[in-house]
Short mmCIF file of C-alpha atoms in Angstrom, two decimals:
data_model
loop_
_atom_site.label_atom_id
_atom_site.label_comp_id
_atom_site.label_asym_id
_atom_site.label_seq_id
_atom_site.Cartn_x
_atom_site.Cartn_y
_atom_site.Cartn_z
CA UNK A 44 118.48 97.49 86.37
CA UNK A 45 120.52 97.07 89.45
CA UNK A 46 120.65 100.78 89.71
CA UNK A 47 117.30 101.09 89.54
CA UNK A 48 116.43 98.11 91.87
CA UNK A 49 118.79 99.90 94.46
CA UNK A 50 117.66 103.21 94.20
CA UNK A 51 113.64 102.56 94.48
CA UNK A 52 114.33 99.97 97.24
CA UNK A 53 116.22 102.36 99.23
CA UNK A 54 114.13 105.28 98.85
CA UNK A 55 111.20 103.73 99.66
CA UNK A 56 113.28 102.23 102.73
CA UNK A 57 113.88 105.77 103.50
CA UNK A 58 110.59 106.59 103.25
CA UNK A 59 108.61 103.67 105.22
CA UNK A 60 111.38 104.68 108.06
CA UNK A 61 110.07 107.89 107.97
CA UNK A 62 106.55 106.71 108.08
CA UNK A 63 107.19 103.87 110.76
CA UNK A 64 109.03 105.03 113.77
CA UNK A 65 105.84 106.93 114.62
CA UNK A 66 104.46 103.32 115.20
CA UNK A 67 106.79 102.17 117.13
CA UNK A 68 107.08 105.54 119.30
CA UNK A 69 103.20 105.53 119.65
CA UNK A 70 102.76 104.58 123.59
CA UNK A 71 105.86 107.61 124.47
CA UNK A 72 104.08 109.93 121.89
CA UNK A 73 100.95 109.22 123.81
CA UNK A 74 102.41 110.53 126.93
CA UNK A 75 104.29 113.40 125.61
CA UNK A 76 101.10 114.44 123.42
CA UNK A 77 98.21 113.47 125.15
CA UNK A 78 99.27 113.33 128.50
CA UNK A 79 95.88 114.79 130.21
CA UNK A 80 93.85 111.86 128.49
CA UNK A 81 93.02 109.55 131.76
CA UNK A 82 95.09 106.37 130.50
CA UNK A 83 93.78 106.98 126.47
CA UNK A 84 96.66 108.25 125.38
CA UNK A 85 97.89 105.30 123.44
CA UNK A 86 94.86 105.47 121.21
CA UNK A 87 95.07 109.09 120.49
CA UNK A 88 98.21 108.07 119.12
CA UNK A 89 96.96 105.92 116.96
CA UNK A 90 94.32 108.45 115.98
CA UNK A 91 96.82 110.98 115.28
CA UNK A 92 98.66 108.01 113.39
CA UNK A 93 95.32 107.34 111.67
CA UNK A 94 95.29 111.39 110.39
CA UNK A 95 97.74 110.40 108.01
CA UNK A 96 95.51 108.66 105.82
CA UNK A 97 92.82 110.69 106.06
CA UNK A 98 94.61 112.84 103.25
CA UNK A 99 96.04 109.70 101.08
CA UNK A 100 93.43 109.59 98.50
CA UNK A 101 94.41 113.28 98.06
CA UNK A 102 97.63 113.01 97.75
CA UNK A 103 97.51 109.76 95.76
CA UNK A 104 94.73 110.90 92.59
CA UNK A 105 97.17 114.45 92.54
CA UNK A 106 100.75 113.05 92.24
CA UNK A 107 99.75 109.69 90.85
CA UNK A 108 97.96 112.15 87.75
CA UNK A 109 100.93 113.63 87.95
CA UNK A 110 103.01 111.10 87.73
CA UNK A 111 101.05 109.92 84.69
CA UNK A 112 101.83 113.43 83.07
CA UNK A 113 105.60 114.68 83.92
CA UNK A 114 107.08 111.09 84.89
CA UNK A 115 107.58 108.76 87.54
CA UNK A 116 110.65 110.20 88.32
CA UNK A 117 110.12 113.23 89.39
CA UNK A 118 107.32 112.54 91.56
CA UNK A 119 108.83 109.89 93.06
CA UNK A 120 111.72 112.45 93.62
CA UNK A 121 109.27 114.94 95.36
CA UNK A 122 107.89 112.72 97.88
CA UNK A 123 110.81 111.48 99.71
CA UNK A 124 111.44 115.15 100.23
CA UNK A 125 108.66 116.37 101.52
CA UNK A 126 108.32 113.31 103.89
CA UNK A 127 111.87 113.52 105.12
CA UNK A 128 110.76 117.57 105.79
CA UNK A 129 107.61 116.39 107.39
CA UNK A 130 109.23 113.63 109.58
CA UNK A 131 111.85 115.76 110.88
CA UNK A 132 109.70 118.44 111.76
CA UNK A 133 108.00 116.26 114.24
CA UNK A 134 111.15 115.84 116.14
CA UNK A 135 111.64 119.83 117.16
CA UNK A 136 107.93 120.38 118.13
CA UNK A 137 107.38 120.97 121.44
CA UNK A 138 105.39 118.69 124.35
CA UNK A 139 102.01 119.10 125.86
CA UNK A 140 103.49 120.23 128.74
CA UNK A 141 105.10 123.02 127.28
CA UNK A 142 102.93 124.93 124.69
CA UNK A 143 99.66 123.04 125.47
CA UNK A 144 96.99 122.47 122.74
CA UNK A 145 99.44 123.22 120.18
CA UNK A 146 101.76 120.13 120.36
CA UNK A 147 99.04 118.03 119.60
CA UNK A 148 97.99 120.40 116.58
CA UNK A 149 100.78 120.71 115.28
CA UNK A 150 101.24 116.68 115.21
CA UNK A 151 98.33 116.22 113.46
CA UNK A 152 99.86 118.45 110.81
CA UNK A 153 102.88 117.07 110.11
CA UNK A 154 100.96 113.61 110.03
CA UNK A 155 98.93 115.48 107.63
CA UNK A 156 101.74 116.37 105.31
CA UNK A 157 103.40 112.80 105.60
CA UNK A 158 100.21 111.50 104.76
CA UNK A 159 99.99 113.78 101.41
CA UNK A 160 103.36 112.33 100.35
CA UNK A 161 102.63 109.03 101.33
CA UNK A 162 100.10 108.97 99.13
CA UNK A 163 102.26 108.71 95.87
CA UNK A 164 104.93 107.09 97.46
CA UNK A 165 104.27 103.03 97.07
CA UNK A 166 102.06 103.42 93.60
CA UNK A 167 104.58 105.40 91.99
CA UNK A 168 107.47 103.43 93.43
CA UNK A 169 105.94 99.58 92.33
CA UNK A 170 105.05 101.35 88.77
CA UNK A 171 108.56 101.95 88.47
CA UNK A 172 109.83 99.37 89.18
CA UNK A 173 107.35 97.32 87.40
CA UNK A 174 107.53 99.43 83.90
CA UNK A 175 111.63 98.72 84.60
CA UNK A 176 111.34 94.86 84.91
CA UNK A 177 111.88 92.06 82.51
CA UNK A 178 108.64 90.35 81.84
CA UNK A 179 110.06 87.32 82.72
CA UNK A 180 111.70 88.21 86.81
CA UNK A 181 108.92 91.61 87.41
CA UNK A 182 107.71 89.88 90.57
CA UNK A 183 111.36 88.70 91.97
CA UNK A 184 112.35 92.32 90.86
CA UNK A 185 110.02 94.18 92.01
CA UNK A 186 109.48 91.98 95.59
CA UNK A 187 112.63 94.56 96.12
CA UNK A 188 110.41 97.42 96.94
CA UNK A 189 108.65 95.44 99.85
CA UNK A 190 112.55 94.61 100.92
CA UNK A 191 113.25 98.06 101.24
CA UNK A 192 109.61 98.90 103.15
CA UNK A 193 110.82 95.94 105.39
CA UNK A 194 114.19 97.82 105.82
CA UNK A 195 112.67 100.81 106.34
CA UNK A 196 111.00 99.12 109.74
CA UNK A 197 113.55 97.45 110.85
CA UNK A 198 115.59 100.53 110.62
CA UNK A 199 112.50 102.46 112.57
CA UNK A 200 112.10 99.35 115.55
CA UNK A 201 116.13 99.00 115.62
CA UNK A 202 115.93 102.54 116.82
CA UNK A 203 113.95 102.69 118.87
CA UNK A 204 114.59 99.54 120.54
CA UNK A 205 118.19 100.75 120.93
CA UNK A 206 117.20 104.03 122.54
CA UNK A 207 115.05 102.31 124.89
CA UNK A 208 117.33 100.01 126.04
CA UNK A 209 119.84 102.21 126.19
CA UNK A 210 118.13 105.53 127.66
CA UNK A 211 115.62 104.16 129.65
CA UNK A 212 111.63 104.97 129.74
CA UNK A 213 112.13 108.29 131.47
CA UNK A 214 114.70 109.35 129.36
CA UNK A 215 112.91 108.06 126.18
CA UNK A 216 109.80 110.61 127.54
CA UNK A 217 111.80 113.31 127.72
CA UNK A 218 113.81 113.40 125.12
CA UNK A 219 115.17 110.40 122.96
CA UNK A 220 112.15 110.07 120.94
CA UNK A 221 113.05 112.78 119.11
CA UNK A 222 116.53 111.02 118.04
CA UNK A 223 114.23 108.86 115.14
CA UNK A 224 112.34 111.32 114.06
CA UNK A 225 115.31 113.95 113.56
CA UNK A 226 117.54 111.27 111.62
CA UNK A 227 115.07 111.53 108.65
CA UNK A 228 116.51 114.91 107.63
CA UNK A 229 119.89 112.98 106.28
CA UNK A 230 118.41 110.04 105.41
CA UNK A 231 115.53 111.94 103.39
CA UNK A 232 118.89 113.60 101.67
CA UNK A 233 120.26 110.21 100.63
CA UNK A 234 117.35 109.06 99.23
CA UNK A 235 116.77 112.45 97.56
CA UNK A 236 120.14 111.71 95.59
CA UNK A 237 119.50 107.87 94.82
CA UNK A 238 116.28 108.84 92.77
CA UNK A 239 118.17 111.85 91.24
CA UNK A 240 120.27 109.82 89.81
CA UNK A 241 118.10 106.69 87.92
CA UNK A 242 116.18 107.67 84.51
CA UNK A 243 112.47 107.69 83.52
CA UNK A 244 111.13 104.08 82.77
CA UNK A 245 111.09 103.02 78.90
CA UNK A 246 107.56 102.79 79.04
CA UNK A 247 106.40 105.98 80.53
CA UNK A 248 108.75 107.33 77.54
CA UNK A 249 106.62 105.47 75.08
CA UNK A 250 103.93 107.05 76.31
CA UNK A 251 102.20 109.15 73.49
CA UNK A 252 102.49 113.01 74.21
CA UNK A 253 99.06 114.12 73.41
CA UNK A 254 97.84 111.08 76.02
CA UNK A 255 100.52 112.85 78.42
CA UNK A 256 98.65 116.50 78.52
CA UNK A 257 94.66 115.26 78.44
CA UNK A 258 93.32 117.33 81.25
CA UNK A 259 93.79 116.02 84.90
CA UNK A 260 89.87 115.20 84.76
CA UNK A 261 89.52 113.50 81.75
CA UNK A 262 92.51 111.25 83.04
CA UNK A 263 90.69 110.94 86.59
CA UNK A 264 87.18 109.46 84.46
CA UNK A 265 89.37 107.37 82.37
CA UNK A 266 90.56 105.59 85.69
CA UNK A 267 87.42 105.37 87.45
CA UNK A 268 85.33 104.71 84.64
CA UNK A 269 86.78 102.74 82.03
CA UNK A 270 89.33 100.86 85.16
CA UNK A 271 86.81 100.47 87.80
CA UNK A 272 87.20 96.90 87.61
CA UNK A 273 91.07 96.61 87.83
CA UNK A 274 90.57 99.54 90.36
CA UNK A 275 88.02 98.03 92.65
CA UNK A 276 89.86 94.54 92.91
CA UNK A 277 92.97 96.36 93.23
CA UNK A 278 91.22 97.91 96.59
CA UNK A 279 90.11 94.83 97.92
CA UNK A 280 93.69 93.39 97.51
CA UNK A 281 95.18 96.51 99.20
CA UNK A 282 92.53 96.23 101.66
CA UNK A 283 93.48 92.72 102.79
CA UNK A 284 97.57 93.73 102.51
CA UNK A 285 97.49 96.64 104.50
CA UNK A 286 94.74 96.21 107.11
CA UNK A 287 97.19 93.00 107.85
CA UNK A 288 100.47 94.76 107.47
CA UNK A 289 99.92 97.59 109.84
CA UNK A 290 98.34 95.19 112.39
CA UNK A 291 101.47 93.07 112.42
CA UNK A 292 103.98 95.75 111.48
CA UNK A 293 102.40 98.24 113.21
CA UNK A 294 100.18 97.47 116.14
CA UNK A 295 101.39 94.36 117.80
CA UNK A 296 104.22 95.84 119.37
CA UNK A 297 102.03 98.10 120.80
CA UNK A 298 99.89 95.36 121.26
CA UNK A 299 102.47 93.53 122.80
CA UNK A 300 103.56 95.97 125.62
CA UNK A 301 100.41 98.25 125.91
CA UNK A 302 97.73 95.23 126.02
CA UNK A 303 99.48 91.86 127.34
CA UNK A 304 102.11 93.84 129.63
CA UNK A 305 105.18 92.97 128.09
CA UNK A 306 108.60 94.83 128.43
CA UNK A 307 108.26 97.66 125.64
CA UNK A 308 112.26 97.02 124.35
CA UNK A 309 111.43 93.10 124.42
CA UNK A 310 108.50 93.27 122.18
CA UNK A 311 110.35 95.89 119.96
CA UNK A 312 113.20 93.22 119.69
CA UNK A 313 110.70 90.43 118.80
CA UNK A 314 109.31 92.47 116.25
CA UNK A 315 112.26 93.47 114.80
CA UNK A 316 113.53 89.26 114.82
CA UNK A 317 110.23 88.45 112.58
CA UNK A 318 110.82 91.43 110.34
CA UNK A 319 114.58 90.05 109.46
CA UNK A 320 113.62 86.93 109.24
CA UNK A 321 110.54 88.34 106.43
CA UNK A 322 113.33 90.10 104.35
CA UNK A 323 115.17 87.14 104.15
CA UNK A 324 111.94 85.48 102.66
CA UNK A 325 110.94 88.33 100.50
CA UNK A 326 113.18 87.91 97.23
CA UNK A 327 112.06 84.58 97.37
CA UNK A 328 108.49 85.15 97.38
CA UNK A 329 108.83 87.41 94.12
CA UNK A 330 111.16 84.59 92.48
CA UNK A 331 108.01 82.19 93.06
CA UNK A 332 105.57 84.75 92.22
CA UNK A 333 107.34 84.76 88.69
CA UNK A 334 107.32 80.79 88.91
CA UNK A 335 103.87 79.65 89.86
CA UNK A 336 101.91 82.86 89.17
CA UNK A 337 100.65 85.56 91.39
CA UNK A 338 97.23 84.42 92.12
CA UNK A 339 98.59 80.84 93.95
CA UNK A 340 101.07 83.30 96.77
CA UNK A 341 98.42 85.77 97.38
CA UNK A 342 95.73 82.99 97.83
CA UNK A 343 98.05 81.45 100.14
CA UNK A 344 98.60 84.69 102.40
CA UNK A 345 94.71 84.99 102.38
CA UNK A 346 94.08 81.24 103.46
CA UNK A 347 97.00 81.77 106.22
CA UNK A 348 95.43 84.46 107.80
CA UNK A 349 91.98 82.82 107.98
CA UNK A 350 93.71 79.81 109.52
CA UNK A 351 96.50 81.30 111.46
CA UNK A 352 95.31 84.53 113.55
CA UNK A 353 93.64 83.15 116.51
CA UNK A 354 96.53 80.47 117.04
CA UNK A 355 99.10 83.26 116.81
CA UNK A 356 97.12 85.49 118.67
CA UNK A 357 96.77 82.47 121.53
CA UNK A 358 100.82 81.63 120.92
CA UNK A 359 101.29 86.02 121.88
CA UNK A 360 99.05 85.79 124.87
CA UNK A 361 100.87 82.47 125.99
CA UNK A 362 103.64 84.24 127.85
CA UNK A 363 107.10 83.11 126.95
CA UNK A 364 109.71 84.36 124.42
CA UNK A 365 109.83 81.70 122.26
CA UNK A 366 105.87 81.12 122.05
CA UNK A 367 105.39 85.07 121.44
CA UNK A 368 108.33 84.82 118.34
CA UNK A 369 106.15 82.03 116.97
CA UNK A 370 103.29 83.46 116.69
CA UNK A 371 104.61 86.64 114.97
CA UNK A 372 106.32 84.23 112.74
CA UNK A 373 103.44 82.57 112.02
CA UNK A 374 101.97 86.06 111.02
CA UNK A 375 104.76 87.30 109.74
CA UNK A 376 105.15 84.36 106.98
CA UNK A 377 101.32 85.22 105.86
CA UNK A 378 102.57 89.33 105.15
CA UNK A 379 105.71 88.00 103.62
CA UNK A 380 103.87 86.06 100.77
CA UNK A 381 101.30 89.26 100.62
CA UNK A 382 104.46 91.88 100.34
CA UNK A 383 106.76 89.76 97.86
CA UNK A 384 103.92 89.58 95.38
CA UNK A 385 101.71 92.67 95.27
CA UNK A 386 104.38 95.03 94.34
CA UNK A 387 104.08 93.08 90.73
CA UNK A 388 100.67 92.32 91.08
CA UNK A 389 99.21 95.81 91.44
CA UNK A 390 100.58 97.56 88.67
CA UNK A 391 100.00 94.38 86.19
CA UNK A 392 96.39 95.49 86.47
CA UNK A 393 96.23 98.97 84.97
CA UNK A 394 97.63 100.29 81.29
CA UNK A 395 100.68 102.62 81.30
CA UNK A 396 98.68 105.82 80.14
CA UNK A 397 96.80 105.10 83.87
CA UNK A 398 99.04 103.09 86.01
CA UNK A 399 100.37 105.64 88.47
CA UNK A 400 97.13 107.62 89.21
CA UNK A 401 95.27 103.88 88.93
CA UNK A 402 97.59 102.34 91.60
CA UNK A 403 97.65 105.26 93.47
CA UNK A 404 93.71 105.90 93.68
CA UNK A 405 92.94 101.86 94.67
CA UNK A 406 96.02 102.08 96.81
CA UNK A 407 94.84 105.11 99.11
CA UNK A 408 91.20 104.40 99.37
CA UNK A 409 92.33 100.91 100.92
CA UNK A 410 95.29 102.22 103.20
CA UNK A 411 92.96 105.51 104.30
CA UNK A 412 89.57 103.50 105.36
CA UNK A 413 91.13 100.61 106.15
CA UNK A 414 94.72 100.05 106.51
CA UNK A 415 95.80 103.88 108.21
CA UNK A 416 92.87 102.88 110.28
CA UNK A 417 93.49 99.29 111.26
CA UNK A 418 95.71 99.89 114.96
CA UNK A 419 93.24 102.50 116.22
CA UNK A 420 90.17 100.08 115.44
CA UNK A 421 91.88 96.91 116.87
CA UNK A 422 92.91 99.13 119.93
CA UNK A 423 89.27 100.38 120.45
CA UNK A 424 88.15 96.86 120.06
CA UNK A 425 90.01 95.06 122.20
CA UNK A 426 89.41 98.34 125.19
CA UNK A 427 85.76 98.36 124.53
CA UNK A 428 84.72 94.90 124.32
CA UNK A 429 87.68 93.05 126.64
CA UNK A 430 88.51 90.39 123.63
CA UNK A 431 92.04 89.80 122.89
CA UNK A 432 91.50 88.08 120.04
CA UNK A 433 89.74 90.94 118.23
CA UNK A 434 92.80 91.64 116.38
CA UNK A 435 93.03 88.19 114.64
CA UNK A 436 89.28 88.32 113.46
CA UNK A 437 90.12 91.65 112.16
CA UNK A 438 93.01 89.83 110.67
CA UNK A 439 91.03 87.05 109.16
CA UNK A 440 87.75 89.18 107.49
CA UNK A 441 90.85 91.23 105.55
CA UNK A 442 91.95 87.52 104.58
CA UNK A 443 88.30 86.43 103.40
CA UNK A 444 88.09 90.16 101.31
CA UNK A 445 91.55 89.59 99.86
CA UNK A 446 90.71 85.75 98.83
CA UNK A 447 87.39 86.62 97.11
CA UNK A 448 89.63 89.38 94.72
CA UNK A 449 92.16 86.86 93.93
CA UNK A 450 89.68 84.32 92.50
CA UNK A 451 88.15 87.45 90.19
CA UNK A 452 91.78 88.92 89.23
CA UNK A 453 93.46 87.31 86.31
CA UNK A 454 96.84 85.97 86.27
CA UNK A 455 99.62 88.09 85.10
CA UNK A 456 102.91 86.69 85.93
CA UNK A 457 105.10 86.43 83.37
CA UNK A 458 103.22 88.71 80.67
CA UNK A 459 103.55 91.80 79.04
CA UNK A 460 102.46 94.89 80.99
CA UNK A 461 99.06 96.54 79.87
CA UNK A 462 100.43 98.64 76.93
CA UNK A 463 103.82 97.82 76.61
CA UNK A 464 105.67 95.60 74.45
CA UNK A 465 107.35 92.23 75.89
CA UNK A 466 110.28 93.28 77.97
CA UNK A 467 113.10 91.04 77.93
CA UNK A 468 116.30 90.79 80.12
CA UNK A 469 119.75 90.29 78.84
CA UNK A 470 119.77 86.69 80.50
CA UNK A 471 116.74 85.68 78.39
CA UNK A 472 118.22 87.40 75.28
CA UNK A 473 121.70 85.28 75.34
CA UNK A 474 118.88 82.15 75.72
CA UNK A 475 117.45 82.56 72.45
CA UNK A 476 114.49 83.61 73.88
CA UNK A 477 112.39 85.79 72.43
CA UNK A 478 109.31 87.22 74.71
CA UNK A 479 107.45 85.98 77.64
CA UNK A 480 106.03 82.93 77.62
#
């Protein structure tokens, strides 16, 4: 189990590293891609940022099928590799200024490809995990994933925030943005070898064979026929935790320096503060996830957000140091109840014969219209109708969507997954006791 914890906590670290430093490396990317835009180039940026999801829900219904058919495993195995490939590519392409029309092409590209690999990435990971777990700890378990995609950030802003301080902004331009984005190769490698080296979960194996080769179709009308409940409350959920997590992961440094005027390396730093002091919270969240049930934490995250965003918001435009870190605490204590419980939550709702391609279809529809999506709207927002506080209503109608799907959902916590015998730990075992309740 620890094995396994490790091993799909840091290669999805690995992986949302990969993913993230583009983020944080938006406003330089802006002027190094999209230098001739007349003071846009921070939202083509984000567009280009936004590409990545355009291709999600491709990449999520193909390897989340296939991960329903050859394993979790080696899917899981794939996609580290090809975004590690894709990531590192983006450090050797050339600027604007050099080949032109090109470097902005062949950006989109690689987004493209991230975005493909992406898309099986967090469903297959979670369905791991989960279909690994002990009924009984699943959501403290599996809150591990969302330590590792919290790792993976902090890895991304350390970075860069290092770089900047270190190289400068002119520096940064020229070259030391490529530095991030060239580290994936190894680190792509490492995580490579972590997944090589865990086994197929015991309930994929169960799995009947004939179930395994039904035709990718028939699979695909199973999910969105005979699931389309599971899968369209499983959307709304994602909806509300990503639209959220890339706005306060994501956009308000950007936010931060490109909007309110701050110092780009001190709003990287503040970032990075709230998003150690969220893994710290994390394995805590899943531990009470497992306690009080997953409905009460993810109402709570919901209900923060509707309360909390304009104060924070007000607490960012305020000025000082210490009011900024509070109000991306404040924010950052909403995402940390969302992230410790949805990695358990998520797969709970689909059977084993569907999880992976279920998870991965609700998953990628949410991250590509709305989550992928989420900086470049609250940029254009905020440029086009002068309202800094756009972000925190955007902030609170993902709350109100997320809230209404957590009343509907049932509660799962401590129950056997959909499919799958109870699954019982060795601690519960020496106990005397025998299954989940």
């Amino acid at each position: 189990m620890r094995r396994t914890v490790l091993a799909t906590a840091m290669g999805n670290a690995m992986e949302w590293y990969d993913f993230g430093i583009y983020s944080y490396l938006a406003v330089v990317l802006g002027r190094v891609f999209f230098p001739n835009t007349g003071g846009s180039g921070l939202l083509y940026s984000f567009t280009a940022f936004a590409v990545a999801f355009v291709v999600r829900p491709i990449g999520g219904v193909l390897l989340g099928l296939l991960g329903d058919r050859v394993g979790r495993k080696r899917i899981l195995t794939a996609t580290i590799l090809v975004m590690a490939v894709a990531t590192f590519s983006i450090g050797l392409i050339p600027s604007y200024d050099s080949i032109g029309i090109w470097a902005p092409i062949l950006l989109f590209v690689a987004r493209l490809v991230q975005g493909l690999s992406a898309g099986g990435e967090y469903s297959g990971a979670s369905t791991f995990i989960s279909e690994s777990s002990p009924d009984r700890r699943r959501g403290f378990l599996a809150s591990f994933l969302e330590f590792g995609t919290v790792t993976g950030f902090v890895l991304g802003a350390g970075l860069v925030t290092g770089l900047t301080a270190a190289l400068g902004d002119a520096s940064m331009q020229q070259w030391g943005w490529r530095v991030p984005f060239l580290l994936a190769g190894p680190l792509g490698l490492i995580g490579v070898w972590l997944r090589l080296r865990i086994a197929e979960t015991p309930a994929f194996e169960r799995t009947e064979s004939a179930e395994r080769q039904r035709s990718a179709r028939s699979r695909f009308r199973d999910v969105v026929v005979q699931q389309r409940r599971a899968l369209l409350l499983a959307i709304a959920v994602v909806l509300a935790l990503d639209v959220t997590n890339y706005l306060v992961l994501s956009y308000l440094p950007n936010y931060l320096s490109g909007t309110l005027g701050y110092d780009t390396t001190h709003s990287l730093l503040l970032t990075v503060v709230t998003m150690l002091a969220m893994l710290g919270a994390i394995p805590f969240v899943g531990r009470l996830a497992d306690r009080v049930g997953r409905r009460p934490v993810l109402a709570a995250a919901c209900l923060g957000y509707l309360v909390l965003s304009v104060p924070a918001l007000w607490l960012l435009q305020h000025g000082s140091g210490s009011a900024t870190l509070a109000g991306l605490l404040l924010l950052g204590l909403c995402q940390t109840l969302f992230i410790g419980t949805t990695p358990a939550a998520l797969p709970e709702m689909f059977p084993t014969s569907h999880r992976y391609s279920g998870m991965a279809l609700a998953f990628n529809i949410a991250a590509s219209l709305f989550g992928g999506t989420a900086p470049m709207v609250a940029e254009y927002l905020v440029r086009t109708t002068g309202n800094l506080y756009t972000p925190a209503y955007y902030m609170m109608a993902a709350g109100l969507v997320g809230l209404v799907a957590v009343w509907i959902m049932r509660e799962t916590a401590q129950q056997p997954l959909q499919g799958s015998p109870p699954a019982i730990s060795e601690i519960d075992s020496s106990d005397g006791r025998s299954g989940p309740g």
